[in-house]
Amino acid sequence: MKEPLVPVVPMSHTAHIRSHRKPRRSATSSIAVRAGVAGGVLSMAAAGASASASAAEPVTQTIELPTLTADLSAQVAQSAAATQQAAANYELRAERDAAAAKAAAEAKKDLVEAKKKAEAKKKAAEAARKAAAERAARNAERATLTASASASASASASTSVSAPASGSVATVIAFLKAQVGDAYVMGATGPNAWDCSSLVQAAYKQVGVDLPRVSQDQSMAGTDVSLSNLQVGDILYWGGKGSAYHVGVYIGDGQYLDAANPSKGVVIQDLSGYPASGAVRVL
């Protein structure tokens, strides 16, 4: 069986080349494009209007900005003033505290100085009181002895004191030097405290010589000797004969030993510093 034959249609010699011509747009497409362009134009117009409206807003903000800035400046100024006032208050308080501390320190210092002055004044008053009491006692003793001096002058003048053969000046001087450093006390008679006449009386008693108790009578005992002819063991006196207020014993080399006063006690002194009024010899 034979196959059917297919008819062959002759083709153009350019039929295999594609055409470069653009297909023609339809009317509907043209309308759409036009509508889109119009919409875009309208959108741009709307955007421009919106931008114009937005651009107008800052004008209102720039009008309100000075008011806000003024308020903020006022607040800052108030805060600065408050800070400055607080600093001034702190500084004033610090100055007051410093002044109070300084005043307290000065008051304390003044109190210490006042106490020192009061203590010194008290000591001076006590010393003056003691000195006055001592002077009063000595003056009373002198007055009493002076009153009785004239009555006993003749008897005292005729009294002679002789030392026993066993006595010696060396014994008297040794006893006196052993008492150096003892205290002076008015009316004391030893063994660790003396007044001027009790010391002289005790010294001569060591060799058996009995002397009167007080300086006025001791100045009347024995034999008178001149100060230029003194010998060791002579009794020195200060004041008038029969009214002497102080006595001591000459120990040679221009020195004498006595119970001087409360501040010195029993000491050895130079006769040139306190010359005697007279002297008597009992040994």
Coordinates of C-alpha atoms in Angstrom, one line a residue:
M1 CA 0.0 0.0 0.0
K2 CA 1.4 3.3 -0.9
E3 CA 1.8 6.2 1.5
P4 CA -0.2 9.3 0.7
L5 CA 1.7 12.2 -0.7
V6 CA 2.1 15.5 1.3
P7 CA 1.8 18.6 -0.8
V8 CA 4.9 20.9 -0.7
V9 CA 4.2 24.6 -0.4
P10 CA 7.0 26.8 -1.7
M11 CA 8.3 29.4 0.9
S12 CA 9.7 32.8 0.4
H13 CA 13.5 33.2 0.6
T14 CA 13.0 35.6 3.7
A15 CA 10.6 33.7 5.5
H16 CA 13.2 32.3 8.0
I17 CA 14.3 35.9 9.2
R18 CA 12.4 37.4 12.2
S19 CA 10.8 40.7 11.7
H20 CA 12.2 43.7 13.7
R21 CA 9.1 45.7 13.5
K22 CA 7.3 46.5 16.8
P23 CA 3.8 45.2 17.2
R24 CA 1.3 47.9 17.1
R25 CA -0.2 48.9 20.4
S26 CA -3.8 48.6 21.0
A27 CA -6.1 51.5 21.8
T28 CA -6.6 50.2 25.3
S29 CA -2.9 50.3 26.1
S30 CA -2.6 53.9 24.9
I31 CA -5.4 54.9 27.1
A32 CA -3.7 53.3 30.1
V33 CA -0.5 55.0 29.5
R34 CA -2.1 58.3 29.2
A35 CA -4.0 57.7 32.4
G36 CA -0.8 56.8 34.2
V37 CA 1.0 59.9 33.0
A38 CA -1.9 62.0 34.1
G39 CA -1.9 60.3 37.5
G40 CA 1.8 60.9 37.9
V41 CA 1.4 64.5 37.1
L42 CA -1.4 64.8 39.7
S43 CA 0.7 62.9 42.2
M44 CA 3.6 65.3 41.7
A45 CA 1.3 68.2 42.1
A46 CA -0.1 66.8 45.3
A47 CA 3.4 66.1 46.5
G48 CA 4.4 69.7 45.7
A49 CA 1.4 71.0 47.6
S50 CA 2.2 68.8 50.5
A51 CA 5.9 69.9 50.5
S52 CA 4.7 73.5 50.4
A53 CA 2.5 72.9 53.4
S54 CA 5.4 71.1 55.2
A55 CA 7.7 74.0 54.4
A56 CA 5.3 76.4 56.0
E57 CA 5.3 74.6 59.4
P58 CA 8.8 75.7 60.5
V59 CA 7.6 79.3 60.3
T60 CA 5.3 78.6 63.2
Q61 CA 8.1 76.8 65.2
T62 CA 10.6 79.6 64.7
I63 CA 8.0 81.9 66.0
E64 CA 7.6 79.8 69.3
L65 CA 11.4 79.1 69.8
P66 CA 12.3 82.4 71.4
T67 CA 9.6 81.9 74.1
L68 CA 10.9 78.4 74.9
T69 CA 14.5 79.7 74.9
A70 CA 13.7 82.5 77.3
D71 CA 12.0 80.2 79.7
L72 CA 15.0 77.8 79.7
S73 CA 17.4 80.7 80.2
A74 CA 15.3 81.9 83.2
Q75 CA 15.4 78.4 84.7
V76 CA 19.2 78.2 84.2
A77 CA 19.7 81.6 85.8
Q78 CA 17.5 80.6 88.8
S79 CA 19.5 77.4 89.2
A80 CA 22.8 79.2 89.0
A81 CA 21.6 81.8 91.6
A82 CA 20.5 79.0 93.9
T83 CA 23.8 77.3 93.5
Q84 CA 25.7 80.5 94.2
Q85 CA 23.5 81.2 97.3
A86 CA 24.2 77.7 98.6
A87 CA 27.9 78.2 98.1
A88 CA 27.8 81.5 99.9
N89 CA 25.9 79.9 102.8
Y90 CA 28.5 77.1 103.1
E91 CA 31.3 79.7 103.0
L92 CA 29.6 81.8 105.7
R93 CA 29.0 78.7 107.8
A94 CA 32.7 77.7 107.4
E95 CA 33.8 81.2 108.4
R96 CA 31.5 81.1 111.5
D97 CA 32.8 77.7 112.5
A98 CA 36.4 78.9 112.1
A99 CA 35.7 82.0 114.1
A100 CA 34.1 79.9 116.9
A101 CA 37.0 77.5 117.0
K102 CA 39.5 80.4 117.2
A103 CA 37.5 82.1 119.9
A104 CA 37.4 78.8 121.9
A105 CA 41.1 78.3 121.5
E106 CA 41.8 81.9 122.7
A107 CA 39.4 81.5 125.6
K108 CA 41.2 78.3 126.6
K109 CA 44.6 80.0 126.4
D110 CA 43.3 83.0 128.4
L111 CA 42.0 80.6 131.1
V112 CA 45.4 78.9 131.3
E113 CA 47.2 82.2 131.6
A114 CA 44.7 83.4 134.2
K115 CA 45.3 80.2 136.2
K116 CA 49.0 80.7 136.0
K117 CA 48.8 84.3 137.1
A118 CA 46.4 83.4 139.9
E119 CA 48.8 80.7 141.1
A120 CA 51.8 83.0 140.9
K121 CA 49.9 85.7 142.8
K122 CA 48.9 83.1 145.4
K123 CA 52.5 82.0 145.9
A124 CA 53.7 85.6 146.1
A125 CA 51.0 86.4 148.7
E126 CA 51.9 83.3 150.7
A127 CA 55.6 84.3 150.6
A128 CA 54.8 87.8 151.6
R129 CA 52.6 86.5 154.4
K130 CA 55.3 84.3 155.8
A131 CA 57.9 87.1 155.5
A132 CA 55.5 89.5 157.3
A133 CA 54.9 86.9 160.1
E134 CA 58.6 86.4 160.5
R135 CA 59.3 90.1 160.7
A136 CA 56.5 90.5 163.2
A137 CA 57.8 87.7 165.4
R138 CA 61.3 89.1 165.2
N139 CA 60.2 92.6 166.0
A140 CA 58.1 91.3 168.9
E141 CA 61.2 89.5 170.2
R142 CA 63.3 92.5 169.8
A143 CA 60.8 94.7 171.6
T144 CA 60.5 92.4 174.5
L145 CA 64.2 92.0 174.9
T146 CA 64.9 95.7 174.4
A147 CA 62.5 96.5 177.2
S148 CA 64.3 94.1 179.6
A149 CA 67.8 95.0 178.3
S150 CA 68.1 98.2 180.4
A151 CA 67.0 96.4 183.5
S152 CA 69.5 93.6 183.1
A153 CA 72.3 95.7 181.5
S154 CA 74.4 96.1 184.7
A155 CA 74.0 92.4 185.7
S156 CA 74.8 91.2 182.1
A157 CA 77.8 93.6 181.9
S158 CA 79.3 92.1 185.0
T159 CA 78.7 88.5 183.9
S160 CA 81.8 86.7 182.7
V161 CA 81.7 83.4 180.9
S162 CA 84.7 81.2 181.3
A163 CA 85.3 77.9 179.5
P164 CA 86.5 74.9 181.3
A165 CA 90.0 73.6 180.7
S166 CA 88.7 70.8 178.6
G167 CA 86.8 73.1 176.2
S168 CA 88.2 74.3 172.9
V169 CA 87.3 76.5 170.1
A170 CA 87.9 73.6 167.6
T171 CA 85.0 71.7 169.3
V172 CA 82.7 74.7 168.8
I173 CA 83.6 75.1 165.2
A174 CA 83.3 71.4 164.4
F175 CA 79.8 71.3 165.9
L176 CA 78.8 74.4 163.9
K177 CA 80.1 73.0 160.6
A178 CA 78.2 69.8 161.2
Q179 CA 74.9 71.7 161.2
V180 CA 75.5 73.4 157.7
G181 CA 72.5 72.7 155.5
D182 CA 70.0 72.5 158.4
A183 CA 66.8 74.6 158.2
Y184 CA 66.2 78.0 159.8
V185 CA 63.0 78.1 161.8
M186 CA 62.2 80.9 164.2
G187 CA 62.2 79.5 167.8
A188 CA 63.7 76.1 166.8
T189 CA 66.4 74.6 169.0
G190 CA 67.6 71.7 166.9
P191 CA 68.7 69.1 166.2
N192 CA 67.7 69.7 162.5
A193 CA 66.4 73.2 162.6
W194 CA 67.6 76.3 164.4
D195 CA 67.3 80.1 164.7
C196 CA 70.5 82.2 165.0
S197 CA 70.8 82.4 168.8
S198 CA 69.8 78.7 169.5
L199 CA 72.6 77.5 167.1
V200 CA 75.2 79.7 168.9
Q201 CA 74.0 78.6 172.3
A202 CA 74.1 74.9 171.3
A203 CA 77.6 75.2 169.9
Y204 CA 79.1 76.7 173.0
K205 CA 77.2 74.2 175.2
Q206 CA 79.4 71.5 173.6
V207 CA 82.4 72.9 175.7
G208 CA 80.4 73.6 178.8
V209 CA 79.7 77.3 178.2
D210 CA 76.1 78.3 179.0
L211 CA 75.0 81.3 176.9
P212 CA 71.7 83.2 177.1
R213 CA 69.0 82.0 174.7
V214 CA 68.4 85.2 172.7
S215 CA 70.7 87.3 170.5
Q216 CA 70.2 90.5 172.6
D217 CA 71.6 88.9 175.7
Q218 CA 74.4 87.0 173.8
S219 CA 75.7 90.3 172.5
M220 CA 76.2 91.3 176.1
A221 CA 78.1 88.2 177.2
G222 CA 81.9 87.8 177.4
T223 CA 84.4 90.5 176.5
D224 CA 84.0 93.1 173.7
V225 CA 86.5 92.8 170.8
S226 CA 87.0 95.0 167.8
L227 CA 86.1 93.7 164.3
S228 CA 89.7 94.3 163.3
N229 CA 91.0 92.0 166.0
L230 CA 88.7 89.0 165.5
Q231 CA 89.7 85.4 166.5
V232 CA 88.1 82.1 165.5
G233 CA 85.3 81.4 167.9
D234 CA 84.3 85.0 168.6
I235 CA 80.5 85.7 168.6
L236 CA 79.4 88.3 166.0
Y237 CA 76.3 90.3 166.4
W238 CA 74.2 92.7 164.2
G239 CA 72.4 95.6 165.7
G240 CA 73.1 97.5 168.9
K241 CA 74.8 95.9 171.8
G242 CA 72.1 94.7 174.1
S243 CA 69.5 95.0 171.3
A244 CA 71.2 92.8 168.6
Y245 CA 68.7 91.1 166.2
H246 CA 71.1 88.5 164.8
V247 CA 74.3 86.5 165.8
G248 CA 76.8 84.2 164.3
V249 CA 80.3 82.8 165.0
Y250 CA 83.5 83.9 163.3
I251 CA 85.4 80.9 161.7
G252 CA 88.4 82.6 160.3
D253 CA 89.5 83.8 156.8
G254 CA 86.9 86.6 156.8
Q255 CA 84.0 84.1 157.1
Y256 CA 81.3 83.4 159.7
L257 CA 78.8 80.6 160.2
D258 CA 75.2 81.3 161.1
A259 CA 71.5 80.2 160.8
A260 CA 70.8 83.0 158.3
N261 CA 67.1 82.9 157.4
P262 CA 64.4 80.6 156.1
S263 CA 65.6 80.7 152.5
K264 CA 69.3 80.0 153.3
G265 CA 69.2 77.9 156.5
V266 CA 72.6 77.2 158.2
V267 CA 75.4 78.5 155.9
I268 CA 78.9 79.9 155.8
Q269 CA 79.1 83.4 154.5
D270 CA 81.7 86.2 153.8
L271 CA 81.8 88.9 156.5
S272 CA 82.5 91.5 153.8
G273 CA 79.1 90.8 152.3
Y274 CA 77.2 91.5 155.5
P275 CA 79.5 93.3 158.0
A276 CA 78.8 92.7 161.7
S277 CA 78.0 95.5 164.2
G278 CA 80.2 94.2 166.9
A279 CA 81.8 91.0 168.5
V280 CA 82.3 89.4 171.9
R281 CA 84.7 86.7 173.0
V282 CA 83.7 84.0 175.4
L283 CA 86.5 81.5 175.0

